[in-house]
mmCIF file of C-alpha atoms in Angstrom:
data_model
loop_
_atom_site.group_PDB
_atom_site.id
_atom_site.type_symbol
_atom_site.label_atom_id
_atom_site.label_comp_id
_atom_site.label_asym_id
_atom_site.label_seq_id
_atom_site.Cartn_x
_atom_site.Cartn_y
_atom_site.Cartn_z
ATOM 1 C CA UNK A 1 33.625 94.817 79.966
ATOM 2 C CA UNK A 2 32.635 97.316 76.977
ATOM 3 C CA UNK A 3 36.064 95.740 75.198
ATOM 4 C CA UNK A 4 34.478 91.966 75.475
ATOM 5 C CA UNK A 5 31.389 92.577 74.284
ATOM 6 C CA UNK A 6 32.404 94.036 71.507
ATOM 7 C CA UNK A 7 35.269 91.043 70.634
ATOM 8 C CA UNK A 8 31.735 88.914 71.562
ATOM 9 C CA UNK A 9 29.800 90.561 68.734
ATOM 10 C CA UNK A 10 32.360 90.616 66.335
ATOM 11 C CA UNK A 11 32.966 86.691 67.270
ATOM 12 C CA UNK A 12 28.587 86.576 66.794
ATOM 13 C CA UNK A 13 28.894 88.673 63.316
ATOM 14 C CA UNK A 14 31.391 85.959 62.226
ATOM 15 C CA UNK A 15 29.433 83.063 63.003
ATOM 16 C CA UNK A 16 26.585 84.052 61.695
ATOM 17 C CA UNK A 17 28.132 84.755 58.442
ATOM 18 C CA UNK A 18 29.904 81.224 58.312
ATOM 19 C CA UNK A 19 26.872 79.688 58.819
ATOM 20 C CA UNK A 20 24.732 81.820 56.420
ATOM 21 C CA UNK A 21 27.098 80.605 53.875
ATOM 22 C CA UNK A 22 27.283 76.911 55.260
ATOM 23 C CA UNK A 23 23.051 77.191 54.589
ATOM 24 C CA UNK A 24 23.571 78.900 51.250
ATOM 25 C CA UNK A 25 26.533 76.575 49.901
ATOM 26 C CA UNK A 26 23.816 73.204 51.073
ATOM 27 C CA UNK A 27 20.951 75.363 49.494
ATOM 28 C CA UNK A 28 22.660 75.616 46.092
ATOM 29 C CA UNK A 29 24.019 72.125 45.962
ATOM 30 C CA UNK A 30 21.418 70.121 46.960
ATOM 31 C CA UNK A 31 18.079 72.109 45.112
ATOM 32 C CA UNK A 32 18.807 74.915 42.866
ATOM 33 C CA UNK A 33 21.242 77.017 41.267
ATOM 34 C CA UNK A 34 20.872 80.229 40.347
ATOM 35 C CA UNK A 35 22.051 80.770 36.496
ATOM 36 C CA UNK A 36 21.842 84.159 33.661
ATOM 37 C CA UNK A 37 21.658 83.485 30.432
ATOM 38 C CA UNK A 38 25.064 84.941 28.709
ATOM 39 C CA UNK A 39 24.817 84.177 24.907
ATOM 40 C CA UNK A 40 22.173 84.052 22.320
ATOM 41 C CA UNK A 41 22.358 80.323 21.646
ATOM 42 C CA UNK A 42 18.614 79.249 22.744
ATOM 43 C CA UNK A 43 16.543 82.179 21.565
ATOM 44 C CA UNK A 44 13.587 82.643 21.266
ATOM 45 C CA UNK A 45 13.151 80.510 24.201
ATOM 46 C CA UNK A 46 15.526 82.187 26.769
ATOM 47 C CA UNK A 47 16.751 85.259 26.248
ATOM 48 C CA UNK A 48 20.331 86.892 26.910
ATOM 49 C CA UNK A 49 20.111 88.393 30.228
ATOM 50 C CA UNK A 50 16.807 86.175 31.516
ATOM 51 C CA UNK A 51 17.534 85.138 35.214
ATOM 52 C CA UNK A 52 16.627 81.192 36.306
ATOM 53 C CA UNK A 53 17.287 78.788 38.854
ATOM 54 C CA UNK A 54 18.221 75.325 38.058
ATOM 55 C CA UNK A 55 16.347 72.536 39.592
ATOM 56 C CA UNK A 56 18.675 69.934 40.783
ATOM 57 C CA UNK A 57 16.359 67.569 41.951
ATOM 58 C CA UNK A 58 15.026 66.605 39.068
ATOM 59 C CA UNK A 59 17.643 64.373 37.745
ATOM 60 C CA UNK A 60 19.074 62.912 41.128
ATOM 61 C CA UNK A 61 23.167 63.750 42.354
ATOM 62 C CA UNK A 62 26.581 63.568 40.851
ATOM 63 C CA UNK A 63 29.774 65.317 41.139
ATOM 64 C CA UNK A 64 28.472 68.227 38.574
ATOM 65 C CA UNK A 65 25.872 68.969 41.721
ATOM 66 C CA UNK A 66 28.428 71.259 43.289
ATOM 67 C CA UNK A 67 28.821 74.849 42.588
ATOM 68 C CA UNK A 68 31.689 76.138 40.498
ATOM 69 C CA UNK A 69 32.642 79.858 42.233
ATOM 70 C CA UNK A 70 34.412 81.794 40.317
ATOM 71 C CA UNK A 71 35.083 85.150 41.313
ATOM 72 C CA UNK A 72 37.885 86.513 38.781
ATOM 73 C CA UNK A 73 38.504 89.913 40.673
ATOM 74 C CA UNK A 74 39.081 88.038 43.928
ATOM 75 C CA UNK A 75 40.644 85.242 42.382
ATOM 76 C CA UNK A 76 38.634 82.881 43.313
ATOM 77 C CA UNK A 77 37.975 80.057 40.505
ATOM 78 C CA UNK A 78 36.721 76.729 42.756
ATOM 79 C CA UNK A 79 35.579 74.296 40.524
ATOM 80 C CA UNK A 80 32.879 71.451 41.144
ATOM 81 C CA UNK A 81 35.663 69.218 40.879
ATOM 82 C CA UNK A 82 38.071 70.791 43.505
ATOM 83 C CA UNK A 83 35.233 69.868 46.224
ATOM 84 C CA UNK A 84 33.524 67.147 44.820
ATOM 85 C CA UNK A 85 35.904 65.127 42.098
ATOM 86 C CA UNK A 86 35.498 62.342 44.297
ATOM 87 C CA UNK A 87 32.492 61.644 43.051
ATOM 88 C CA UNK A 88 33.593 62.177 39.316
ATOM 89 C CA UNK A 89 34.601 59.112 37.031
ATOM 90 C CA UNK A 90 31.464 56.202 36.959
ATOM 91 C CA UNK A 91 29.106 58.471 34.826
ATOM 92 C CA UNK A 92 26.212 57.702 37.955
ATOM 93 C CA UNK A 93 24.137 59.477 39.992
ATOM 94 C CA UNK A 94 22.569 59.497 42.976
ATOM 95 C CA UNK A 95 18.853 59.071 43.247
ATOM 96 C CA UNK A 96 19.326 59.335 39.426
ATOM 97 C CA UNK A 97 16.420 59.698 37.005
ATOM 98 C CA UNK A 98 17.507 60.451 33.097
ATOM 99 C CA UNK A 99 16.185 63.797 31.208
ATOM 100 C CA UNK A 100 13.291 63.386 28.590
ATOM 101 C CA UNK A 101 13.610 64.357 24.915
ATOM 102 C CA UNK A 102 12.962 68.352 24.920
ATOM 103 C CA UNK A 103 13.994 68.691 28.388
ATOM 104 C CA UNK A 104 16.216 72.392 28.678
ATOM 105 C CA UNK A 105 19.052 71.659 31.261
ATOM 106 C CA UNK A 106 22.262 72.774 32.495
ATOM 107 C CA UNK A 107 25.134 71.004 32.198
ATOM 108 C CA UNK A 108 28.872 70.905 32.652
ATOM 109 C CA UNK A 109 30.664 71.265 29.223
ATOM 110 C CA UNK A 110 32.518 67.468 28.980
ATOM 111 C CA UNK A 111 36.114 69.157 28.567
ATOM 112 C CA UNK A 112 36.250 72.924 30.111
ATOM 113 C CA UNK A 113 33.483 72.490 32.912
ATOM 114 C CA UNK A 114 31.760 75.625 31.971
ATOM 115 C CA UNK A 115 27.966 75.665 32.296
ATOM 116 C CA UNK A 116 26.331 75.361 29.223
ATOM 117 C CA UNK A 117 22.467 75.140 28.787
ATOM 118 C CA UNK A 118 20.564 73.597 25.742
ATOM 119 C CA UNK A 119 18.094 70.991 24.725
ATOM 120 C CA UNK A 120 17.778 67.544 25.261
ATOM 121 C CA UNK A 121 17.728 65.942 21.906
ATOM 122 C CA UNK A 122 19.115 62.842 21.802
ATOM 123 C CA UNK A 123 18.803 59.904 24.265
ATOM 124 C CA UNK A 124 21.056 57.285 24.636
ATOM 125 C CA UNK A 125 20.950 54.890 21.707
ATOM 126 C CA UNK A 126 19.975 57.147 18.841
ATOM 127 C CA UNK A 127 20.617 58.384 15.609
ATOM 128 C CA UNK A 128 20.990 61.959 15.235
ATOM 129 C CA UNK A 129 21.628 63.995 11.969
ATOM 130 C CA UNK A 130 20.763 67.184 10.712
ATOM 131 C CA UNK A 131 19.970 67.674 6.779
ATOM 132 C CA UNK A 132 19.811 70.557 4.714
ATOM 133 C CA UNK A 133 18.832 71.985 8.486
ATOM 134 C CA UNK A 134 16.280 69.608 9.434
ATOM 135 C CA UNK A 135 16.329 67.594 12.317
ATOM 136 C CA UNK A 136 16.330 63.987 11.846
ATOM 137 C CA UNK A 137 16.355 61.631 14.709
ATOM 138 C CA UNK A 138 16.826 57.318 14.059
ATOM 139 C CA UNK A 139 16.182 58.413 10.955
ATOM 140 C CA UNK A 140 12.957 60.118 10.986
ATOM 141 C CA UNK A 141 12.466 63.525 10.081
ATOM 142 C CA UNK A 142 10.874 66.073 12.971
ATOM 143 C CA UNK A 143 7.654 68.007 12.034
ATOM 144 C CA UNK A 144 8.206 71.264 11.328
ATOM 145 C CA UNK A 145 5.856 74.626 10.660
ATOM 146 C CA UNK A 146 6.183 78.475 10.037
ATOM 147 C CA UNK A 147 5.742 80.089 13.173
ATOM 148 C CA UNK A 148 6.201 83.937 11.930
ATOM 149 C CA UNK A 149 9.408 85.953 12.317
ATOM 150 C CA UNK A 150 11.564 86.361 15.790
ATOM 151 C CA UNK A 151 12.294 90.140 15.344
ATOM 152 C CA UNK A 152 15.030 91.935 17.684
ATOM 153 C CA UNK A 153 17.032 95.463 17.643
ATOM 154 C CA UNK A 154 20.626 94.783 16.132
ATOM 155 C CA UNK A 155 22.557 96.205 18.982
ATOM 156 C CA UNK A 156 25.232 94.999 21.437
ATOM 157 C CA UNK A 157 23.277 92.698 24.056
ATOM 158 C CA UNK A 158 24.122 91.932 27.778
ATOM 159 C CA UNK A 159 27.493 91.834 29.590
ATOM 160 C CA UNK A 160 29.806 90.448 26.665
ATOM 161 C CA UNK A 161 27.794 93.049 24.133
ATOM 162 C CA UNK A 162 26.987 90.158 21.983
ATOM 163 C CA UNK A 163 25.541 91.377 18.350
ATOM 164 C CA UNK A 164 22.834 89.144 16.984
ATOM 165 C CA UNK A 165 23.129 87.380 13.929
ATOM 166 C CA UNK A 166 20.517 88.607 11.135
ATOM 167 C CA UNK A 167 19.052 86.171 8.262
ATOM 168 C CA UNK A 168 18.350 89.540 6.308
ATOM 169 C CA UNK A 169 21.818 90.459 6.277
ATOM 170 C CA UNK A 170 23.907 92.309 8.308
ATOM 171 C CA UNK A 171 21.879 95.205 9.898
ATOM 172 C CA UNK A 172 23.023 98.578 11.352
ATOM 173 C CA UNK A 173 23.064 99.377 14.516
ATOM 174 C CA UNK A 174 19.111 100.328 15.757
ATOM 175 C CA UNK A 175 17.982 98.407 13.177
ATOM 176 C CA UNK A 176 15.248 95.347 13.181
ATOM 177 C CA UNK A 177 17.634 91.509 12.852
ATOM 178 C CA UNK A 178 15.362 89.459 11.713
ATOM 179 C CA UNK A 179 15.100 85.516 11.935
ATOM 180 C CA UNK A 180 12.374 83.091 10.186
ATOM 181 C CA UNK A 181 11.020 80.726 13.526
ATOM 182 C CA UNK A 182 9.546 77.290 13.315
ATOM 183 C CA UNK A 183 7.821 74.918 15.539
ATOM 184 C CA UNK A 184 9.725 71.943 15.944
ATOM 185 C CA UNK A 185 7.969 68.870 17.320
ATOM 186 C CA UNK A 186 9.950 66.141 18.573
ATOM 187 C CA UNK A 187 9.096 61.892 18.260
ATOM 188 C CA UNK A 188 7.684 62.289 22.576
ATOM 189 C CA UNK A 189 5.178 65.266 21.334
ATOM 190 C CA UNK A 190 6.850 68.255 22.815
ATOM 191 C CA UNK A 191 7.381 71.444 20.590
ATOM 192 C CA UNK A 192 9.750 73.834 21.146
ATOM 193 C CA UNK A 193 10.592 76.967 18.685
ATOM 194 C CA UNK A 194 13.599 76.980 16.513
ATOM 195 C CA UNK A 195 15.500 80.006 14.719
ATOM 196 C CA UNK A 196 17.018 79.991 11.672
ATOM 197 C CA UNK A 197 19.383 82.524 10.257
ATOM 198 C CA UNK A 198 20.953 80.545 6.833
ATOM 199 C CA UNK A 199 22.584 77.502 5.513
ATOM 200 C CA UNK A 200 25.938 76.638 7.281
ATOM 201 C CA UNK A 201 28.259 73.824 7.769
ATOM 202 C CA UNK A 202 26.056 73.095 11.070
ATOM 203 C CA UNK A 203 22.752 72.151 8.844
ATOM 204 C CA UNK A 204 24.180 69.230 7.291
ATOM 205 C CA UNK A 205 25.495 66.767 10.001
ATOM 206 C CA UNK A 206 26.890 63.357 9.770
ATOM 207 C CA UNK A 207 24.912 61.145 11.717
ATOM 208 C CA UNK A 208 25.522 60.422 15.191
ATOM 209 C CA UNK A 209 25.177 57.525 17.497
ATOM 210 C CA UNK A 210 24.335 58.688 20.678
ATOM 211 C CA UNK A 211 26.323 56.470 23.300
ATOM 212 C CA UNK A 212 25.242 54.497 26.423
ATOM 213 C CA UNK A 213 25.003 57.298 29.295
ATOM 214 C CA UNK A 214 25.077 60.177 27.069
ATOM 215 C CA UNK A 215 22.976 62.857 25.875
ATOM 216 C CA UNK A 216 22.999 64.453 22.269
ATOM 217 C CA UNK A 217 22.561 68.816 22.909
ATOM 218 C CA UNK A 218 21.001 71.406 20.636
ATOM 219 C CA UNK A 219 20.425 75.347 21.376
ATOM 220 C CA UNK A 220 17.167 76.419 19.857
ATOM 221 C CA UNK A 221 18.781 79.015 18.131
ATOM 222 C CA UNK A 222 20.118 76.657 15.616
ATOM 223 C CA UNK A 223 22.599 78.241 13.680
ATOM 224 C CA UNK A 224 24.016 80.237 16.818
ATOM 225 C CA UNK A 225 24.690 77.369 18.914
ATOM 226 C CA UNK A 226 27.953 75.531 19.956
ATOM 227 C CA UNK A 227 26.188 72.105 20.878
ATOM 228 C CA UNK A 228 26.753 68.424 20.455
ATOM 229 C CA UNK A 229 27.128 68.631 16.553
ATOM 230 C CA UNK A 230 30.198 69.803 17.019
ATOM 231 C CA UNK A 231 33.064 66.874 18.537
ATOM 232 C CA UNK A 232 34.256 68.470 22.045
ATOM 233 C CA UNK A 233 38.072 67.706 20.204
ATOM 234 C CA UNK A 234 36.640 70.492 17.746
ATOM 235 C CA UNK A 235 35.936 73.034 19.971
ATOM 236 C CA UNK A 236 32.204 71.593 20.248
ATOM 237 C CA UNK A 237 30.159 70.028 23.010
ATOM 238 C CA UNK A 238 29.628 66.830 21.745
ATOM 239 C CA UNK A 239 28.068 64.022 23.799
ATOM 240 C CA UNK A 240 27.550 65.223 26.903
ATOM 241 C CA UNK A 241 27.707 62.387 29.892
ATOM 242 C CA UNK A 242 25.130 61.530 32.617
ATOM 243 C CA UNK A 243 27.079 62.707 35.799
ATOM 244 C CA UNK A 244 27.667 66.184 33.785
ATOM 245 C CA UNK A 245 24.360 67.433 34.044
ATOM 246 C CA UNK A 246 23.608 69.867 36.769
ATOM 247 C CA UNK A 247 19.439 70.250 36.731
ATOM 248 C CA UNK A 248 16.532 70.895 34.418
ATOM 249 C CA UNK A 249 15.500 74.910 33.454
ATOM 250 C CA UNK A 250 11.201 75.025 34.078
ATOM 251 C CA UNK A 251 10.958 78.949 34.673
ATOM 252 C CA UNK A 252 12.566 82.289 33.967
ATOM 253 C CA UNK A 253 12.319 84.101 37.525
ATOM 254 C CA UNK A 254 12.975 87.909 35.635
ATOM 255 C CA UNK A 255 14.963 89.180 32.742
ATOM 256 C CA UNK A 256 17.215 92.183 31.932
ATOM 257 C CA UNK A 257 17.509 93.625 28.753
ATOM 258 C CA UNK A 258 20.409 95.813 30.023
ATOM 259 C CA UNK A 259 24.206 95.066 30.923
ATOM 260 C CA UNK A 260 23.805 93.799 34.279
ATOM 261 C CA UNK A 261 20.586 91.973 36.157
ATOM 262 C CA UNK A 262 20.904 94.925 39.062
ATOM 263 C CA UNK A 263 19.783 97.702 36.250
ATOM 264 C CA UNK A 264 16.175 96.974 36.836
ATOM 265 C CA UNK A 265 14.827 99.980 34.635
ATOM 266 C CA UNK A 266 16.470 97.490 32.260
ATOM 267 C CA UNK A 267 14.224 94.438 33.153
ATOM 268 C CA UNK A 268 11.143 92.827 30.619
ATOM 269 C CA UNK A 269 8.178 92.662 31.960
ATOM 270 C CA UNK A 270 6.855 90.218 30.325
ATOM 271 C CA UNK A 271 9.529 87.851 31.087
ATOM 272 C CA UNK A 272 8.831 87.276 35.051
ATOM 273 C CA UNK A 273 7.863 83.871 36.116
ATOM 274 C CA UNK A 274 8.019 82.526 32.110
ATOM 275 C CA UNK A 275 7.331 78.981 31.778
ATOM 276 C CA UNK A 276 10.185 77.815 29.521
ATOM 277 C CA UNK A 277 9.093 74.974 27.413
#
């Protein structure tokens, strides 16, 4: 008797399990995903090592709405494709509603399928091209205004160790990286801060047609961003289609400062429950 009831609660322990995950897999594709902010490529508006979840509601279903798991020291790399590439291919969504101008999302880079997250800037339809690092979109320059300095400690930064770039030079470790910030306002009225570090191949753009069912990407931290000026043939993001985005960024949850979101003598205070605009 003792022996069944123990195979019974092992046989209990196991279904419970599969069905926690069952509830957990549904959870994460069907309302939010959970995603930490690796690189440096948005700041000041999200910071390496700030902690979100994705809302995948907001811009209906498609094939990029299931999870990627990668776990390298398992290996374990299922990608959203492997489960849901049925759905991949006619650029549509399900109970589909398109981003706004400004919108931050998460998306599914075009060629590798890693998550990427930027800024909305181009809609289908427009004309996008940066001059002498000014945003100009159908040919209409942005508004633009001094917003002070973004100041951070030049030092290796989360889980990759990432050093920031510094527009007053290259800065010893400890020391104070500096970067000029401006408010941007885009044509819809939303305003966002930008970085800027120097002039680079990035600040002078051809212009760009954004095509039918696609979506033109910027980081906020202009001249540290991989985004759509760059062709995806190049190495870039480039236009980014419908069906790859995965759900619009509204709030930081918490942030770490440290090498891993568990250190929580590492975490900012001020960064819990940030509205990200």
């Amino acid at each position: 008797m003792a022996k069944e009831e123990k195979s019974g609660g092992i046989w209990e322990t196991v279904k419970t399990v599969f069905w926690a995950l069952i509830i957990a897999g549904v959870f994460r594709t069907l309302f939010f995903q959970p995603f930490w902010i690796p690189s440096g490529s948005m700041k000041d508006t999200l910071l390496i090592g700030d902690f979100l979840f994705v809302n995948k509601m907001t811009y209906g279903y498609s094939y990029a709405s299931c999870p990627s798991i990668r776990l390298n020291s398992f290996g374990i790399n299922i990608d959203a494709k492997d489960v849901c590439g049925f759905l991949d291919g006619d650029n549509t969504r399900l109970f589909g509603s398109e981003p706004e101008r400004g919108d931050v999302v998460v998306f599914r880079h075009p060629v590798n399928g890693t998550d990427f997250i930027k800024r909305v800037i181009g809609l289908p339809g427009d004309q996008i091209q940066v001059k002498q690092g000014l945003l100009y979109i159908n040919g209409t320059p942005v508004e633009v205004e001094s917003n002070g300095t973004f100041t951070e400690t030049a030092e290796p930064q989360g889980p990759q160790g990432l050093r920031p770039r510094c527009e007053n030079g290259p800065v010893g470790t400890g020391g104070v990286c500096e970067k000029s910030r401006w408010t941007e306002t885009l044509p819809n009225g939303v305003k966002h801060d930008i970085l800027n570090i120097g002039m680079q191949g990035s600040d002078n753009t051809p212009i760009y047609t954004v095509p039918e069912g696609h979506f033109f990407m910027m980081g906020d931290n202009r001249d540290n961003s991989a985004d759509s000026r760059v062709p995806n043939a190049a190495g870039g993001v480039g236009f980014v289609p419908f069906e790859n985005i995965i759900g619009k960024a509204t709030r930081v949850m918490f942030s770490s400062s440290g090498r891993s979101m568990l250190f929580f003598w590492t975490w900012r205070g001020d960064r819990f429950f940030h509205k990200i605009t």
